[in-house]
Protein backbone atom coordinates (compact mmCIF):
# COMPACT_ATOMS: atom_id res chain seq x y z
CA UNK A 1 0.00 0.00 0.00
CA UNK A 2 2.80 2.40 0.89
CA UNK A 3 4.50 1.68 -2.42
CA UNK A 4 1.30 2.44 -4.31
CA UNK A 5 0.76 5.69 -2.40
CA UNK A 6 4.31 6.80 -3.18
CA UNK A 7 3.91 5.66 -6.81
CA UNK A 8 6.88 3.33 -6.83
CA UNK A 9 7.72 1.83 -10.24
CA UNK A 10 5.91 -1.49 -10.56
CA UNK A 11 9.20 -3.26 -11.31
CA UNK A 12 10.23 -2.69 -7.67
CA UNK A 13 7.18 -4.40 -6.19
CA UNK A 14 8.79 -7.83 -6.39
CA UNK A 15 11.50 -6.63 -4.00
CA UNK A 16 9.07 -5.78 -1.19
CA UNK A 17 8.46 -9.30 0.08
CA UNK A 18 10.04 -10.11 3.45
CA UNK A 19 9.79 -13.88 3.07
CA UNK A 20 7.36 -15.50 0.65
CA UNK A 21 6.91 -19.23 0.10
CA UNK A 22 7.87 -20.30 -3.43
CA UNK A 23 8.21 -24.07 -3.70
CA UNK A 24 8.11 -27.27 -1.67
CA UNK A 25 9.59 -30.67 -2.47
CA UNK A 26 9.48 -33.92 -0.51
CA UNK A 27 12.48 -36.24 -0.73
CA UNK A 28 13.23 -39.60 0.84
CA UNK A 29 14.33 -38.14 4.18
CA UNK A 30 13.57 -34.41 4.19
CA UNK A 31 11.19 -31.63 3.24
CA UNK A 32 12.81 -28.95 1.07
CA UNK A 33 11.22 -25.51 0.83
CA UNK A 34 12.30 -22.39 -1.05
CA UNK A 35 11.40 -18.87 0.11
CA UNK A 36 11.66 -15.57 -1.74
CA UNK A 37 13.27 -12.61 0.01
CA UNK A 38 13.78 -9.10 -1.38
CA UNK A 39 12.59 -10.17 -4.79
CA UNK A 40 15.69 -11.95 -6.12
CA UNK A 41 17.08 -13.67 -3.02
CA UNK A 42 16.13 -17.28 -2.30
CA UNK A 43 16.34 -19.12 1.00
CA UNK A 44 16.54 -22.93 1.18
CA UNK A 45 15.13 -24.65 4.26
CA UNK A 46 15.52 -28.34 5.02
CA UNK A 47 12.85 -29.59 7.41
CA UNK A 48 12.15 -25.96 8.27
CA UNK A 49 15.76 -25.06 9.15
CA UNK A 50 17.54 -22.39 7.04
CA UNK A 51 20.45 -23.96 5.18
CA UNK A 52 21.64 -21.65 2.40
CA UNK A 53 20.88 -18.49 0.44
CA UNK A 54 21.42 -17.62 -3.19
CA UNK A 55 20.59 -14.80 -5.59
CA UNK A 56 18.63 -15.22 -8.78
CA UNK A 57 19.63 -11.74 -9.97
CA UNK A 58 22.83 -10.20 -8.49
CA UNK A 59 21.83 -6.83 -9.95
CA UNK A 60 18.91 -6.75 -7.50
CA UNK A 61 20.25 -8.83 -4.60
CA UNK A 62 24.02 -9.45 -4.41
CA UNK A 63 25.34 -13.00 -4.06
CA UNK A 64 25.71 -14.15 -0.46
CA UNK A 65 29.33 -13.51 0.50
CA UNK A 66 29.90 -16.48 2.82
CA UNK A 67 28.47 -18.92 0.27
CA UNK A 68 30.72 -17.59 -2.50
CA UNK A 69 33.86 -17.43 -0.35
CA UNK A 70 33.59 -21.13 0.53
CA UNK A 71 34.77 -21.81 -3.03
CA UNK A 72 36.72 -18.66 -3.83
CA UNK A 73 39.14 -18.79 -0.88
CA UNK A 74 40.46 -22.37 -1.31
CA UNK A 75 40.59 -22.00 -5.10
CA UNK A 76 42.63 -18.79 -4.80
CA UNK A 77 44.89 -20.24 -2.10
CA UNK A 78 45.85 -23.23 -4.25
CA UNK A 79 48.56 -22.46 -6.79
CA UNK A 80 46.77 -24.09 -9.72
CA UNK A 81 43.59 -26.04 -8.91
CA UNK A 82 42.51 -28.42 -11.64
CA UNK A 83 40.21 -30.95 -9.96
CA UNK A 84 37.67 -29.93 -7.32
CA UNK A 85 35.40 -32.06 -5.13
CA UNK A 86 32.34 -30.23 -3.77
CA UNK A 87 30.54 -32.03 -0.93
CA UNK A 88 27.02 -30.64 -0.84
CA UNK A 89 25.30 -28.28 -3.26
CA UNK A 90 23.49 -26.04 -0.78
CA UNK A 91 22.07 -23.06 -2.61
CA UNK A 92 24.51 -23.51 -5.49
CA UNK A 93 26.49 -20.29 -4.93
CA UNK A 94 29.69 -22.20 -4.20
CA UNK A 95 29.31 -24.26 -7.36
CA UNK A 96 28.57 -21.18 -9.45
CA UNK A 97 31.68 -19.47 -8.11
CA UNK A 98 33.81 -22.58 -8.62
CA UNK A 99 32.77 -22.97 -12.25
CA UNK A 100 33.95 -19.40 -12.81
CA UNK A 101 37.54 -20.56 -12.24
CA UNK A 102 39.67 -22.20 -14.97
CA UNK A 103 39.43 -25.67 -13.42
CA UNK A 104 39.39 -28.86 -15.45
CA UNK A 105 36.82 -30.82 -13.46
CA UNK A 106 34.29 -30.32 -10.66
CA UNK A 107 32.67 -33.35 -9.01
CA UNK A 108 29.61 -32.34 -6.99
CA UNK A 109 28.36 -34.79 -4.36
CA UNK A 110 24.72 -34.18 -3.49
CA UNK A 111 22.44 -36.91 -2.08
CA UNK A 112 19.25 -35.21 -3.28
CA UNK A 113 18.92 -35.67 -7.03
CA UNK A 114 16.32 -32.94 -7.35
CA UNK A 115 18.13 -30.17 -5.47
CA UNK A 116 20.02 -28.89 -8.50
CA UNK A 117 16.78 -28.11 -10.33
CA UNK A 118 15.33 -26.57 -7.18
CA UNK A 119 18.13 -24.05 -6.59
CA UNK A 120 19.35 -23.54 -10.16
CA UNK A 121 17.74 -22.00 -13.20
CA UNK A 122 17.19 -24.04 -16.35
CA UNK A 123 20.51 -25.30 -17.76
CA UNK A 124 22.45 -23.24 -15.19
CA UNK A 125 24.60 -26.19 -14.16
CA UNK A 126 25.05 -27.58 -17.67
CA UNK A 127 28.85 -27.48 -17.82
CA UNK A 128 31.04 -30.10 -19.48
CA UNK A 129 33.47 -29.93 -16.55
CA UNK A 130 30.76 -30.78 -14.00
CA UNK A 131 29.74 -34.27 -12.94
CA UNK A 132 27.25 -35.35 -10.25
CA UNK A 133 27.41 -38.08 -7.62
CA UNK A 134 24.24 -38.71 -5.63
CA UNK A 135 25.27 -40.15 -2.27
CA UNK A 136 26.06 -38.85 1.25
CA UNK A 137 29.27 -36.84 1.60
CA UNK A 138 30.77 -39.17 4.23
CA UNK A 139 30.29 -42.14 1.91
CA UNK A 140 31.65 -40.28 -1.12
CA UNK A 141 35.06 -39.77 0.51
CA UNK A 142 35.33 -43.27 1.98
CA UNK A 143 37.20 -44.70 -1.03
CA UNK A 144 40.83 -43.94 -1.87
CA UNK A 145 41.41 -41.13 -4.36
CA UNK A 146 44.27 -38.64 -4.07
CA UNK A 147 43.15 -36.85 -7.21
CA UNK A 148 41.65 -33.56 -5.98
CA UNK A 149 43.47 -30.27 -5.55
CA UNK A 150 40.61 -28.81 -3.50
CA UNK A 151 37.89 -30.51 -1.45
CA UNK A 152 35.05 -28.26 -0.23
CA UNK A 153 32.48 -29.35 2.34
CA UNK A 154 29.49 -27.02 2.30
CA UNK A 155 27.77 -25.86 5.49
CA UNK A 156 24.73 -27.55 6.95
CA UNK A 157 22.51 -26.73 9.89
CA UNK A 158 24.64 -27.74 12.92
CA UNK A 159 21.66 -29.16 14.82
CA UNK A 160 20.67 -31.72 12.19
CA UNK A 161 21.73 -35.36 12.28
CA UNK A 162 22.98 -35.11 8.68
CA UNK A 163 25.74 -32.73 9.74
CA UNK A 164 27.28 -35.12 12.26
CA UNK A 165 28.82 -37.49 9.71
CA UNK A 166 30.94 -34.66 8.24
CA UNK A 167 32.53 -33.69 11.54
CA UNK A 168 34.08 -36.96 12.65
CA UNK A 169 37.71 -38.08 12.72
CA UNK A 170 36.92 -40.73 10.12
CA UNK A 171 35.47 -38.14 7.75
CA UNK A 172 38.51 -35.87 8.01
CA UNK A 173 40.89 -38.77 7.47
CA UNK A 174 38.98 -39.84 4.38
CA UNK A 175 38.80 -36.25 3.10
CA UNK A 176 42.58 -35.95 3.47
CA UNK A 177 43.00 -39.11 1.37
CA UNK A 178 41.07 -37.45 -1.45
CA UNK A 179 43.65 -34.68 -1.77
CA UNK A 180 46.58 -34.63 -4.13
CA UNK A 181 49.94 -33.47 -2.70
CA UNK A 182 49.58 -29.85 -1.63
CA UNK A 183 45.79 -30.06 -1.80
CA UNK A 184 43.50 -27.92 0.35
CA UNK A 185 40.48 -28.98 2.36
CA UNK A 186 37.82 -26.37 3.17
CA UNK A 187 34.79 -26.80 5.40
CA UNK A 188 32.10 -24.23 6.09
CA UNK A 189 30.85 -24.34 9.68
CA UNK A 190 27.97 -22.45 11.26
CA UNK A 191 27.72 -21.57 14.94
CA UNK A 192 24.58 -19.45 14.76
CA UNK A 193 22.07 -20.39 17.47
CA UNK A 194 24.33 -23.11 18.94
CA UNK A 195 27.54 -21.32 20.01
CA UNK A 196 31.21 -21.47 19.06
CA UNK A 197 31.55 -25.12 20.15
CA UNK A 198 30.06 -26.00 16.74
CA UNK A 199 33.32 -24.69 15.26
CA UNK A 200 35.88 -25.39 17.98
CA UNK A 201 35.10 -29.09 18.40
CA UNK A 202 35.25 -30.02 14.66
CA UNK A 203 38.39 -27.90 14.24
CA UNK A 204 40.10 -29.72 17.11
CA UNK A 205 39.22 -33.03 15.45
CA UNK A 206 40.44 -31.80 12.08
CA UNK A 207 43.81 -30.79 13.58
CA UNK A 208 44.47 -34.45 14.35
CA UNK A 209 44.54 -35.15 10.61
CA UNK A 210 45.94 -32.01 8.93
CA UNK A 211 49.30 -30.41 9.69
CA UNK A 212 48.17 -26.84 9.00
CA UNK A 213 44.76 -25.25 9.48
CA UNK A 214 43.20 -21.83 9.91
CA UNK A 215 39.78 -20.39 10.74
CA UNK A 216 38.47 -17.49 8.64
CA UNK A 217 35.22 -15.68 9.62
CA UNK A 218 33.20 -15.05 6.45
CA UNK A 219 29.88 -13.75 7.73
CA UNK A 220 27.42 -13.65 10.56
CA UNK A 221 27.69 -16.97 12.37
CA UNK A 222 29.78 -18.56 9.59
CA UNK A 223 33.42 -19.71 9.62
CA UNK A 224 35.58 -21.38 6.98
CA UNK A 225 38.16 -23.88 8.21
CA UNK A 226 40.95 -24.41 5.67
CA UNK A 227 43.52 -27.16 6.11
CA UNK A 228 46.34 -28.90 4.27
CA UNK A 229 49.11 -31.43 4.71
CA UNK A 230 51.18 -29.55 2.16
CA UNK A 231 54.10 -27.22 2.87
CA UNK A 232 52.04 -24.01 2.97
CA UNK A 233 48.50 -22.77 3.49
CA UNK A 234 48.10 -19.00 3.79
CA UNK A 235 51.85 -18.24 3.90
CA UNK A 236 52.20 -18.24 0.13
CA UNK A 237 54.27 -15.75 -1.90
CA UNK A 238 52.08 -13.49 -4.02
CA UNK A 239 48.87 -14.42 -2.19
CA UNK A 240 47.82 -10.82 -1.55
CA UNK A 241 48.21 -10.00 -5.24
CA UNK A 242 46.03 -12.99 -6.19
CA UNK A 243 43.36 -11.98 -3.69
CA UNK A 244 43.26 -8.53 -5.26
CA UNK A 245 43.12 -9.89 -8.81
CA UNK A 246 40.17 -9.33 -11.16
CA UNK A 247 39.05 -12.96 -10.82
CA UNK A 248 37.93 -12.14 -7.26
mmCIF file of C-alpha atoms in Angstrom:
data_model
loop_
_atom_site.group_PDB
_atom_site.id
_atom_site.type_symbol
_atom_site.label_atom_id
_atom_site.label_comp_id
_atom_site.label_asym_id
_atom_site.label_seq_id
_atom_site.Cartn_x
_atom_site.Cartn_y
_atom_site.Cartn_z
ATOM 1 C CA UNK A 1 0.000 0.000 0.000
ATOM 2 C CA UNK A 2 2.803 2.395 0.892
ATOM 3 C CA UNK A 3 4.502 1.679 -2.424
ATOM 4 C CA UNK A 4 1.304 2.441 -4.308
ATOM 5 C CA UNK A 5 0.763 5.690 -2.398
ATOM 6 C CA UNK A 6 4.306 6.798 -3.177
ATOM 7 C CA UNK A 7 3.909 5.662 -6.807
ATOM 8 C CA UNK A 8 6.882 3.331 -6.834
ATOM 9 C CA UNK A 9 7.724 1.831 -10.241
ATOM 10 C CA UNK A 10 5.914 -1.491 -10.558
ATOM 11 C CA UNK A 11 9.203 -3.264 -11.308
ATOM 12 C CA UNK A 12 10.229 -2.691 -7.665
ATOM 13 C CA UNK A 13 7.179 -4.395 -6.190
ATOM 14 C CA UNK A 14 8.785 -7.828 -6.395
ATOM 15 C CA UNK A 15 11.501 -6.631 -4.001
ATOM 16 C CA UNK A 16 9.072 -5.779 -1.193
ATOM 17 C CA UNK A 17 8.457 -9.298 0.084
ATOM 18 C CA UNK A 18 10.042 -10.105 3.445
ATOM 19 C CA UNK A 19 9.789 -13.881 3.068
ATOM 20 C CA UNK A 20 7.359 -15.500 0.654
ATOM 21 C CA UNK A 21 6.911 -19.232 0.101
ATOM 22 C CA UNK A 22 7.871 -20.300 -3.430
ATOM 23 C CA UNK A 23 8.210 -24.074 -3.703
ATOM 24 C CA UNK A 24 8.108 -27.273 -1.666
ATOM 25 C CA UNK A 25 9.591 -30.668 -2.471
ATOM 26 C CA UNK A 26 9.478 -33.924 -0.511
ATOM 27 C CA UNK A 27 12.479 -36.243 -0.729
ATOM 28 C CA UNK A 28 13.225 -39.597 0.839
ATOM 29 C CA UNK A 29 14.331 -38.143 4.178
ATOM 30 C CA UNK A 30 13.575 -34.414 4.185
ATOM 31 C CA UNK A 31 11.195 -31.627 3.242
ATOM 32 C CA UNK A 32 12.810 -28.953 1.066
ATOM 33 C CA UNK A 33 11.220 -25.506 0.833
ATOM 34 C CA UNK A 34 12.304 -22.389 -1.046
ATOM 35 C CA UNK A 35 11.402 -18.874 0.107
ATOM 36 C CA UNK A 36 11.656 -15.574 -1.736
ATOM 37 C CA UNK A 37 13.271 -12.613 0.010
ATOM 38 C CA UNK A 38 13.779 -9.099 -1.381
ATOM 39 C CA UNK A 39 12.588 -10.166 -4.789
ATOM 40 C CA UNK A 40 15.690 -11.952 -6.120
ATOM 41 C CA UNK A 41 17.083 -13.667 -3.025
ATOM 42 C CA UNK A 42 16.131 -17.281 -2.303
ATOM 43 C CA UNK A 43 16.341 -19.125 1.003
ATOM 44 C CA UNK A 44 16.537 -22.926 1.176
ATOM 45 C CA UNK A 45 15.131 -24.649 4.260
ATOM 46 C CA UNK A 46 15.523 -28.345 5.024
ATOM 47 C CA UNK A 47 12.846 -29.591 7.408
ATOM 48 C CA UNK A 48 12.152 -25.957 8.269
ATOM 49 C CA UNK A 49 15.761 -25.064 9.146
ATOM 50 C CA UNK A 50 17.536 -22.388 7.044
ATOM 51 C CA UNK A 51 20.448 -23.958 5.176
ATOM 52 C CA UNK A 52 21.635 -21.646 2.405
ATOM 53 C CA UNK A 53 20.875 -18.490 0.441
ATOM 54 C CA UNK A 54 21.421 -17.617 -3.191
ATOM 55 C CA UNK A 55 20.594 -14.802 -5.589
ATOM 56 C CA UNK A 56 18.632 -15.222 -8.780
ATOM 57 C CA UNK A 57 19.631 -11.743 -9.968
ATOM 58 C CA UNK A 58 22.826 -10.203 -8.489
ATOM 59 C CA UNK A 59 21.834 -6.828 -9.953
ATOM 60 C CA UNK A 60 18.909 -6.745 -7.498
ATOM 61 C CA UNK A 61 20.247 -8.829 -4.604
ATOM 62 C CA UNK A 62 24.023 -9.452 -4.414
ATOM 63 C CA UNK A 63 25.344 -12.997 -4.059
ATOM 64 C CA UNK A 64 25.710 -14.150 -0.463
ATOM 65 C CA UNK A 65 29.334 -13.513 0.504
ATOM 66 C CA UNK A 66 29.901 -16.477 2.823
ATOM 67 C CA UNK A 67 28.470 -18.919 0.268
ATOM 68 C CA UNK A 68 30.718 -17.587 -2.501
ATOM 69 C CA UNK A 69 33.858 -17.431 -0.347
ATOM 70 C CA UNK A 70 33.595 -21.135 0.531
ATOM 71 C CA UNK A 71 34.767 -21.811 -3.031
ATOM 72 C CA UNK A 72 36.720 -18.662 -3.826
ATOM 73 C CA UNK A 73 39.144 -18.793 -0.880
ATOM 74 C CA UNK A 74 40.459 -22.369 -1.309
ATOM 75 C CA UNK A 75 40.590 -21.998 -5.100
ATOM 76 C CA UNK A 76 42.633 -18.794 -4.798
ATOM 77 C CA UNK A 77 44.893 -20.242 -2.097
ATOM 78 C CA UNK A 78 45.847 -23.235 -4.251
ATOM 79 C CA UNK A 79 48.556 -22.459 -6.786
ATOM 80 C CA UNK A 80 46.771 -24.092 -9.720
ATOM 81 C CA UNK A 81 43.594 -26.041 -8.905
ATOM 82 C CA UNK A 82 42.511 -28.419 -11.642
ATOM 83 C CA UNK A 83 40.207 -30.949 -9.961
ATOM 84 C CA UNK A 84 37.666 -29.933 -7.317
ATOM 85 C CA UNK A 85 35.399 -32.064 -5.126
ATOM 86 C CA UNK A 86 32.338 -30.233 -3.768
ATOM 87 C CA UNK A 87 30.538 -32.028 -0.930
ATOM 88 C CA UNK A 88 27.019 -30.637 -0.835
ATOM 89 C CA UNK A 89 25.297 -28.279 -3.263
ATOM 90 C CA UNK A 90 23.495 -26.041 -0.778
ATOM 91 C CA UNK A 91 22.067 -23.057 -2.613
ATOM 92 C CA UNK A 92 24.508 -23.507 -5.494
ATOM 93 C CA UNK A 93 26.489 -20.292 -4.930
ATOM 94 C CA UNK A 94 29.693 -22.204 -4.195
ATOM 95 C CA UNK A 95 29.306 -24.258 -7.356
ATOM 96 C CA UNK A 96 28.568 -21.183 -9.454
ATOM 97 C CA UNK A 97 31.682 -19.472 -8.109
ATOM 98 C CA UNK A 98 33.813 -22.584 -8.624
ATOM 99 C CA UNK A 99 32.770 -22.971 -12.253
ATOM 100 C CA UNK A 100 33.945 -19.403 -12.810
ATOM 101 C CA UNK A 101 37.545 -20.559 -12.241
ATOM 102 C CA UNK A 102 39.668 -22.197 -14.967
ATOM 103 C CA UNK A 103 39.431 -25.669 -13.418
ATOM 104 C CA UNK A 104 39.393 -28.863 -15.449
ATOM 105 C CA UNK A 105 36.817 -30.821 -13.457
ATOM 106 C CA UNK A 106 34.288 -30.316 -10.658
ATOM 107 C CA UNK A 107 32.671 -33.345 -9.007
ATOM 108 C CA UNK A 108 29.613 -32.340 -6.988
ATOM 109 C CA UNK A 109 28.361 -34.791 -4.357
ATOM 110 C CA UNK A 110 24.717 -34.176 -3.486
ATOM 111 C CA UNK A 111 22.435 -36.911 -2.078
ATOM 112 C CA UNK A 112 19.254 -35.212 -3.280
ATOM 113 C CA UNK A 113 18.920 -35.672 -7.033
ATOM 114 C CA UNK A 114 16.321 -32.938 -7.353
ATOM 115 C CA UNK A 115 18.128 -30.174 -5.469
ATOM 116 C CA UNK A 116 20.025 -28.888 -8.500
ATOM 117 C CA UNK A 117 16.779 -28.113 -10.335
ATOM 118 C CA UNK A 118 15.327 -26.566 -7.179
ATOM 119 C CA UNK A 119 18.130 -24.054 -6.591
ATOM 120 C CA UNK A 120 19.350 -23.544 -10.156
ATOM 121 C CA UNK A 121 17.736 -21.996 -13.200
ATOM 122 C CA UNK A 122 17.187 -24.037 -16.352
ATOM 123 C CA UNK A 123 20.506 -25.296 -17.760
ATOM 124 C CA UNK A 124 22.447 -23.238 -15.189
ATOM 125 C CA UNK A 125 24.598 -26.193 -14.163
ATOM 126 C CA UNK A 126 25.051 -27.581 -17.671
ATOM 127 C CA UNK A 127 28.848 -27.477 -17.816
ATOM 128 C CA UNK A 128 31.039 -30.099 -19.483
ATOM 129 C CA UNK A 129 33.475 -29.934 -16.550
ATOM 130 C CA UNK A 130 30.761 -30.777 -13.998
ATOM 131 C CA UNK A 131 29.738 -34.266 -12.938
ATOM 132 C CA UNK A 132 27.247 -35.347 -10.252
ATOM 133 C CA UNK A 133 27.411 -38.084 -7.620
ATOM 134 C CA UNK A 134 24.242 -38.706 -5.634
ATOM 135 C CA UNK A 135 25.267 -40.149 -2.273
ATOM 136 C CA UNK A 136 26.058 -38.855 1.247
ATOM 137 C CA UNK A 137 29.268 -36.845 1.604
ATOM 138 C CA UNK A 138 30.770 -39.166 4.226
ATOM 139 C CA UNK A 139 30.289 -42.142 1.905
ATOM 140 C CA UNK A 140 31.649 -40.278 -1.116
ATOM 141 C CA UNK A 141 35.061 -39.772 0.512
ATOM 142 C CA UNK A 142 35.330 -43.267 1.976
ATOM 143 C CA UNK A 143 37.199 -44.700 -1.027
ATOM 144 C CA UNK A 144 40.827 -43.942 -1.875
ATOM 145 C CA UNK A 145 41.407 -41.129 -4.356
ATOM 146 C CA UNK A 146 44.271 -38.645 -4.068
ATOM 147 C CA UNK A 147 43.152 -36.848 -7.208
ATOM 148 C CA UNK A 148 41.645 -33.565 -5.978
ATOM 149 C CA UNK A 149 43.466 -30.275 -5.553
ATOM 150 C CA UNK A 150 40.607 -28.806 -3.503
ATOM 151 C CA UNK A 151 37.892 -30.509 -1.447
ATOM 152 C CA UNK A 152 35.054 -28.262 -0.229
ATOM 153 C CA UNK A 153 32.478 -29.355 2.342
ATOM 154 C CA UNK A 154 29.491 -27.017 2.305
ATOM 155 C CA UNK A 155 27.771 -25.855 5.487
ATOM 156 C CA UNK A 156 24.727 -27.553 6.950
ATOM 157 C CA UNK A 157 22.510 -26.732 9.885
ATOM 158 C CA UNK A 158 24.642 -27.740 12.923
ATOM 159 C CA UNK A 159 21.664 -29.156 14.821
ATOM 160 C CA UNK A 160 20.672 -31.721 12.188
ATOM 161 C CA UNK A 161 21.725 -35.360 12.278
ATOM 162 C CA UNK A 162 22.976 -35.112 8.677
ATOM 163 C CA UNK A 163 25.744 -32.733 9.738
ATOM 164 C CA UNK A 164 27.278 -35.123 12.264
ATOM 165 C CA UNK A 165 28.816 -37.486 9.706
ATOM 166 C CA UNK A 166 30.938 -34.663 8.235
ATOM 167 C CA UNK A 167 32.528 -33.685 11.544
ATOM 168 C CA UNK A 168 34.077 -36.958 12.648
ATOM 169 C CA UNK A 169 37.706 -38.077 12.723
ATOM 170 C CA UNK A 170 36.922 -40.732 10.122
ATOM 171 C CA UNK A 171 35.470 -38.140 7.751
ATOM 172 C CA UNK A 172 38.508 -35.866 8.010
ATOM 173 C CA UNK A 173 40.886 -38.765 7.465
ATOM 174 C CA UNK A 174 38.977 -39.843 4.376
ATOM 175 C CA UNK A 175 38.797 -36.248 3.100
ATOM 176 C CA UNK A 176 42.581 -35.950 3.468
ATOM 177 C CA UNK A 177 43.002 -39.110 1.367
ATOM 178 C CA UNK A 178 41.069 -37.452 -1.449
ATOM 179 C CA UNK A 179 43.646 -34.675 -1.767
ATOM 180 C CA UNK A 180 46.581 -34.635 -4.135
ATOM 181 C CA UNK A 181 49.940 -33.469 -2.701
ATOM 182 C CA UNK A 182 49.582 -29.845 -1.628
ATOM 183 C CA UNK A 183 45.791 -30.061 -1.801
ATOM 184 C CA UNK A 184 43.497 -27.915 0.345
ATOM 185 C CA UNK A 185 40.479 -28.977 2.355
ATOM 186 C CA UNK A 186 37.824 -26.374 3.166
ATOM 187 C CA UNK A 187 34.787 -26.802 5.404
ATOM 188 C CA UNK A 188 32.098 -24.231 6.092
ATOM 189 C CA UNK A 189 30.853 -24.337 9.685
ATOM 190 C CA UNK A 190 27.975 -22.445 11.258
ATOM 191 C CA UNK A 191 27.719 -21.573 14.941
ATOM 192 C CA UNK A 192 24.584 -19.450 14.764
ATOM 193 C CA UNK A 193 22.065 -20.394 17.475
ATOM 194 C CA UNK A 194 24.328 -23.112 18.943
ATOM 195 C CA UNK A 195 27.543 -21.325 20.014
ATOM 196 C CA UNK A 196 31.209 -21.474 19.058
ATOM 197 C CA UNK A 197 31.547 -25.116 20.146
ATOM 198 C CA UNK A 198 30.055 -26.001 16.740
ATOM 199 C CA UNK A 199 33.320 -24.692 15.256
ATOM 200 C CA UNK A 200 35.884 -25.387 17.983
ATOM 201 C CA UNK A 201 35.095 -29.088 18.395
ATOM 202 C CA UNK A 202 35.254 -30.016 14.662
ATOM 203 C CA UNK A 203 38.390 -27.905 14.238
ATOM 204 C CA UNK A 204 40.101 -29.720 17.108
ATOM 205 C CA UNK A 205 39.220 -33.035 15.452
ATOM 206 C CA UNK A 206 40.443 -31.798 12.077
ATOM 207 C CA UNK A 207 43.809 -30.791 13.581
ATOM 208 C CA UNK A 208 44.474 -34.454 14.349
ATOM 209 C CA UNK A 209 44.542 -35.147 10.609
ATOM 210 C CA UNK A 210 45.943 -32.015 8.930
ATOM 211 C CA UNK A 211 49.305 -30.413 9.694
ATOM 212 C CA UNK A 212 48.167 -26.843 9.005
ATOM 213 C CA UNK A 213 44.763 -25.246 9.478
ATOM 214 C CA UNK A 214 43.202 -21.829 9.908
ATOM 215 C CA UNK A 215 39.784 -20.390 10.740
ATOM 216 C CA UNK A 216 38.469 -17.491 8.642
ATOM 217 C CA UNK A 217 35.218 -15.683 9.615
ATOM 218 C CA UNK A 218 33.199 -15.045 6.455
ATOM 219 C CA UNK A 219 29.876 -13.755 7.731
ATOM 220 C CA UNK A 220 27.424 -13.648 10.559
ATOM 221 C CA UNK A 221 27.694 -16.973 12.371
ATOM 222 C CA UNK A 222 29.783 -18.561 9.587
ATOM 223 C CA UNK A 223 33.416 -19.706 9.618
ATOM 224 C CA UNK A 224 35.581 -21.376 6.980
ATOM 225 C CA UNK A 225 38.164 -23.875 8.215
ATOM 226 C CA UNK A 226 40.947 -24.414 5.670
ATOM 227 C CA UNK A 227 43.519 -27.162 6.113
ATOM 228 C CA UNK A 228 46.339 -28.898 4.274
ATOM 229 C CA UNK A 229 49.114 -31.429 4.714
ATOM 230 C CA UNK A 230 51.181 -29.555 2.156
ATOM 231 C CA UNK A 231 54.101 -27.221 2.866
ATOM 232 C CA UNK A 232 52.037 -24.010 2.975
ATOM 233 C CA UNK A 233 48.505 -22.767 3.488
ATOM 234 C CA UNK A 234 48.103 -18.997 3.792
ATOM 235 C CA UNK A 235 51.846 -18.241 3.901
ATOM 236 C CA UNK A 236 52.202 -18.236 0.130
ATOM 237 C CA UNK A 237 54.265 -15.754 -1.903
ATOM 238 C CA UNK A 238 52.080 -13.494 -4.024
ATOM 239 C CA UNK A 239 48.866 -14.425 -2.194
ATOM 240 C CA UNK A 240 47.820 -10.823 -1.546
ATOM 241 C CA UNK A 241 48.206 -9.997 -5.240
ATOM 242 C CA UNK A 242 46.027 -12.992 -6.187
ATOM 243 C CA UNK A 243 43.357 -11.978 -3.689
ATOM 244 C CA UNK A 244 43.259 -8.531 -5.264
ATOM 245 C CA UNK A 245 43.123 -9.887 -8.813
ATOM 246 C CA UNK A 246 40.172 -9.329 -11.161
ATOM 247 C CA UNK A 247 39.051 -12.965 -10.818
ATOM 248 C CA UNK A 248 37.927 -12.141 -7.265
#
